[in-house]
Amino acid sequence: MSYAQTSFFSCLTAIRSCLFPDASRMSLLTHLLAVLFGMGSWVSINGLWVELPLIVPQIPEGWYLPSYLSVIIQMANVGPLFVTLMHRFRPGTLSETAVIYVIIALGTVATFLLGFFWKETVVFAGLHRSVALLVLTFFLAAVDCTSSVTFLPFMMRLKPQYLTTYYIGEGVSGLLPALVALVQGVGVVHCINSTQISNQTSNTSSSELQALYQPANFSVEVFFFFLSAMMLVCLVAFLLLNYHPAVARDQNKKWSEQKNMLDLYKSPKRRSRFGTGTYSVMEVVYIFVILAWVNALTNVVVPSVQSYSCLPYGNNAYHLSATMAAVSNPLACFIALFLPIRSLVLMGALTVFGSGVGAYIMWMAALSPCPLLVHDTWGAVIIVLAWVVFVLSLSYVKVMVGVILRDQGHSALVWCGAVVQLGSLLGAVTMFPLVSIFSLFSSGDPCNTKCP
């Protein structure tokens, strides 16, 4: 080997040592499998949401469907509730691995069946209803909600570094369907001139822009088959995480972990009965309150008004904000892979900062269809940046909480998943009446925003 080649590989080794100080104990294969496993956590429901512009025109529920989906997803929390209660009152009764196999297989089958039956209707109470779509959506929601209290605890079997990689995969579960929908052409609109006769007697006319939606590049059925394939990939990744020999060396040694936990239990530093006792009761409450608050904002509250906050600035601003926000989630997890900070002060500061940016987005949504700087390019730039910063900061907070709770043991991650779902539930209960019943937000026209 030449001197130049030797120097090159030495540089690569040095860079690898800087970026991955524990590289000798970390497997790239395990990282990849953790990403693919995490991707299956919410890919089906996220995919369903981004496909709504193509689904809604072809079903009798129309744009009432998003409201129905919100209710169905919250009803599906019976899954994580059951798992959490079993973990609390009958520990060891449920096989965590078996539950994961069942829910991933169920998600694979349900998305596959959606490809065939999503627009089939049944006459119920004299009206046509998309029963198959709603029932299969319930199963998908049950799968994804239950993943919060099963996937995370399973990651306890691997070394701590892989939990952050799992969160990257969870972020990809929102990014990948969004990118595929972008290729599909979902909701892409062209503004064309439309001449309207305003006064036939005087034969005068006025011209305005009319929204013309571009036909999709491939069908809804193909999109659902893609989602089913992604769930199948998640299943294969989970199989390999359990049985591949290369993953075995990345698993925690249970006897040493139990010994460390026992040492911590005997330590005078123990301050609460939660996990290892590292944190006081008030600190544990603080962590879980932040977890519930952040998930309420990022999963339900702010996303429910995304169209109201962005469409007045134009269709490009709307699609760019949705895409960049989807990219920001895994990006935050990737940053946390190198900076796994556990500071409770920083967690609180980022939460306040992200919540402030979220408040600005909500304010613009409340002002729709005439938000600030609606006719100015800077208005579109600011709203896109607001979405990026909002998702980036609060996604990092979620990873921080996950890293902290991972150190507290398996039970802490089960409760982590339960609180994530609780926060989402509270967000849905709050936003559903505001958006769907009281109609406090008004949509902007992507082509004709008439504001002073």
PDB file of N, CA and C in Angstrom, residues 319-351:
ATOM      1  N   HIS A 319     -45.994  23.804   0.566  1.00  0.00           N
ATOM      2  CA  HIS A 319     -45.291  22.556   0.299  1.00  0.00           C
ATOM      3  C   HIS A 319     -43.862  22.594   0.826  1.00  0.00           C
ATOM      4  N   LEU A 320     -43.215  23.743   0.725  1.00  0.00           N
ATOM      5  CA  LEU A 320     -41.847  23.851   1.222  1.00  0.00           C
ATOM      6  C   LEU A 320     -41.807  23.711   2.738  1.00  0.00           C
ATOM      7  N   SER A 321     -42.763  24.331   3.420  1.00  0.00           N
ATOM      8  CA  SER A 321     -42.787  24.218   4.887  1.00  0.00           C
ATOM      9  C   SER A 321     -43.063  22.787   5.317  1.00  0.00           C
ATOM     10  N   ALA A 322     -43.973  22.097   4.625  1.00  0.00           N
ATOM     11  CA  ALA A 322     -44.276  20.705   4.970  1.00  0.00           C
ATOM     12  C   ALA A 322     -43.065  19.804   4.745  1.00  0.00           C
ATOM     13  N   THR A 323     -42.381  19.998   3.625  1.00  0.00           N
ATOM     14  CA  THR A 323     -41.224  19.160   3.305  1.00  0.00           C
ATOM     15  C   THR A 323     -40.062  19.434   4.240  1.00  0.00           C
ATOM     16  N   MET A 324     -39.753  20.718   4.463  1.00  0.00           N
ATOM     17  CA  MET A 324     -38.620  21.066   5.321  1.00  0.00           C
ATOM     18  C   MET A 324     -38.875  20.682   6.774  1.00  0.00           C
ATOM     19  N   ALA A 325     -40.122  20.776   7.206  1.00  0.00           N
ATOM     20  CA  ALA A 325     -40.450  20.338   8.564  1.00  0.00           C
ATOM     21  C   ALA A 325     -40.245  18.839   8.704  1.00  0.00           C
ATOM     22  N   ALA A 326     -40.613  18.080   7.659  1.00  0.00           N
ATOM     23  CA  ALA A 326     -40.409  16.628   7.683  1.00  0.00           C
ATOM     24  C   ALA A 326     -38.922  16.280   7.704  1.00  0.00           C
ATOM     25  N   VAL A 327     -38.097  17.092   7.042  1.00  0.00           N
ATOM     26  CA  VAL A 327     -36.649  16.871   7.051  1.00  0.00           C
ATOM     27  C   VAL A 327     -36.052  17.237   8.413  1.00  0.00           C
ATOM     28  N   SER A 328     -36.622  18.232   9.071  1.00  0.00           N
ATOM     29  CA  SER A 328     -36.072  18.735  10.325  1.00  0.00           C
ATOM     30  C   SER A 328     -36.139  17.705  11.441  1.00  0.00           C
ATOM     31  N   ASN A 329     -37.145  16.851  11.410  1.00  0.00           N
ATOM     32  CA  ASN A 329     -37.288  15.849  12.471  1.00  0.00           C
ATOM     33  C   ASN A 329     -36.105  14.882  12.511  1.00  0.00           C
ATOM     34  N   PRO A 330     -35.824  14.145  11.424  1.00  0.00           N
ATOM     35  CA  PRO A 330     -34.643  13.266  11.477  1.00  0.00           C
ATOM     36  C   PRO A 330     -33.331  14.024  11.615  1.00  0.00           C
ATOM     37  N   LEU A 331     -33.284  15.276  11.123  1.00  0.00           N
ATOM     38  CA  LEU A 331     -32.068  16.070  11.271  1.00  0.00           C
ATOM     39  C   LEU A 331     -31.785  16.338  12.743  1.00  0.00           C
ATOM     40  N   ALA A 332     -32.818  16.663  13.508  1.00  0.00           N
ATOM     41  CA  ALA A 332     -32.648  16.885  14.947  1.00  0.00           C
ATOM     42  C   ALA A 332     -32.151  15.616  15.637  1.00  0.00           C
ATOM     43  N   CYS A 333     -32.681  14.474  15.221  1.00  0.00           N
ATOM     44  CA  CYS A 333     -32.237  13.201  15.803  1.00  0.00           C
ATOM     45  C   CYS A 333     -30.784  12.915  15.425  1.00  0.00           C
ATOM     46  N   PHE A 334     -30.405  13.276  14.204  1.00  0.00           N
ATOM     47  CA  PHE A 334     -29.032  13.062  13.754  1.00  0.00           C
ATOM     48  C   PHE A 334     -28.075  13.940  14.565  1.00  0.00           C
ATOM     49  N   ILE A 335     -28.472  15.170  14.852  1.00  0.00           N
ATOM     50  CA  ILE A 335     -27.649  16.058  15.682  1.00  0.00           C
ATOM     51  C   ILE A 335     -27.499  15.459  17.077  1.00  0.00           C
ATOM     52  N   ALA A 336     -28.609  14.923  17.602  1.00  0.00           N
ATOM     53  CA  ALA A 336     -28.574  14.336  18.940  1.00  0.00           C
ATOM     54  C   ALA A 336     -27.683  13.095  18.999  1.00  0.00           C
ATOM     55  N   LEU A 337     -27.444  12.467  17.858  1.00  0.00           N
ATOM     56  CA  LEU A 337     -26.556  11.304  17.818  1.00  0.00           C
ATOM     57  C   LEU A 337     -25.140  11.701  18.228  1.00  0.00           C
ATOM     58  N   PHE A 338     -24.734  12.936  17.888  1.00  0.00           N
ATOM     59  CA  PHE A 338     -23.395  13.417  18.223  1.00  0.00           C
ATOM     60  C   PHE A 338     -23.391  14.286  19.481  1.00  0.00           C
ATOM     61  N   LEU A 339     -24.555  14.869  19.815  1.00  0.00           N
ATOM     62  CA  LEU A 339     -24.655  15.723  21.004  1.00  0.00           C
ATOM     63  C   LEU A 339     -25.791  15.242  21.895  1.00  0.00           C
ATOM     64  N   PRO A 340     -25.627  14.092  22.547  1.00  0.00           N
ATOM     65  CA  PRO A 340     -26.699  13.554  23.404  1.00  0.00           C
ATOM     66  C   PRO A 340     -26.720  14.229  24.776  1.00  0.00           C
ATOM     67  N   ILE A 341     -27.110  15.495  24.798  1.00  0.00           N
ATOM     68  CA  ILE A 341     -27.077  16.287  26.031  1.00  0.00           C
ATOM     69  C   ILE A 341     -28.244  15.886  26.937  1.00  0.00           C
ATOM     70  N   ARG A 342     -27.979  15.859  28.242  1.00  0.00           N
ATOM     71  CA  ARG A 342     -29.012  15.463  29.209  1.00  0.00           C
ATOM     72  C   ARG A 342     -29.370  16.602  30.166  1.00  0.00           C
ATOM     73  N   SER A 343     -29.040  17.827  29.826  1.00  0.00           N
ATOM     74  CA  SER A 343     -29.273  18.966  30.713  1.00  0.00           C
ATOM     75  C   SER A 343     -30.765  19.292  30.799  1.00  0.00           C
ATOM     76  N   LEU A 344     -31.307  19.274  32.010  1.00  0.00           N
ATOM     77  CA  LEU A 344     -32.712  19.618  32.206  1.00  0.00           C
ATOM     78  C   LEU A 344     -32.953  21.105  31.961  1.00  0.00           C
ATOM     79  N   VAL A 345     -31.946  21.927  32.221  1.00  0.00           N
ATOM     80  CA  VAL A 345     -32.075  23.369  31.973  1.00  0.00           C
ATOM     81  C   VAL A 345     -32.184  23.632  30.471  1.00  0.00           C
ATOM     82  N   LEU A 346     -31.294  22.997  29.686  1.00  0.00           N
ATOM     83  CA  LEU A 346     -31.347  23.168  28.233  1.00  0.00           C
ATOM     84  C   LEU A 346     -32.657  22.630  27.683  1.00  0.00           C
ATOM     85  N   MET A 347     -33.132  21.521  28.236  1.00  0.00           N
ATOM     86  CA  MET A 347     -34.407  20.957  27.803  1.00  0.00           C
ATOM     87  C   MET A 347     -35.534  21.970  27.989  1.00  0.00           C
ATOM     88  N   GLY A 348     -35.567  22.611  29.149  1.00  0.00           N
ATOM     89  CA  GLY A 348     -36.600  23.609  29.408  1.00  0.00           C
ATOM     90  C   GLY A 348     -36.467  24.819  28.496  1.00  0.00           C
ATOM     91  N   ALA A 349     -35.212  25.263  28.278  1.00  0.00           N
ATOM     92  CA  ALA A 349     -34.993  26.428  27.426  1.00  0.00           C
ATOM     93  C   ALA A 349     -35.430  26.155  25.986  1.00  0.00           C
ATOM     94  N   LEU A 350     -35.068  24.994  25.461  1.00  0.00           N
ATOM     95  CA  LEU A 350     -35.476  24.638  24.095  1.00  0.00           C
ATOM     96  C   LEU A 350     -36.992  24.490  23.985  1.00  0.00           C
ATOM     97  N   THR A 351     -37.609  23.973  25.039  1.00  0.00           N
ATOM     98  CA  THR A 351     -39.070  23.823  25.027  1.00  0.00           C
ATOM     99  C   THR A 351     -39.760  25.182  24.976  1.00  0.00           C
TER     100      THR A 351
END
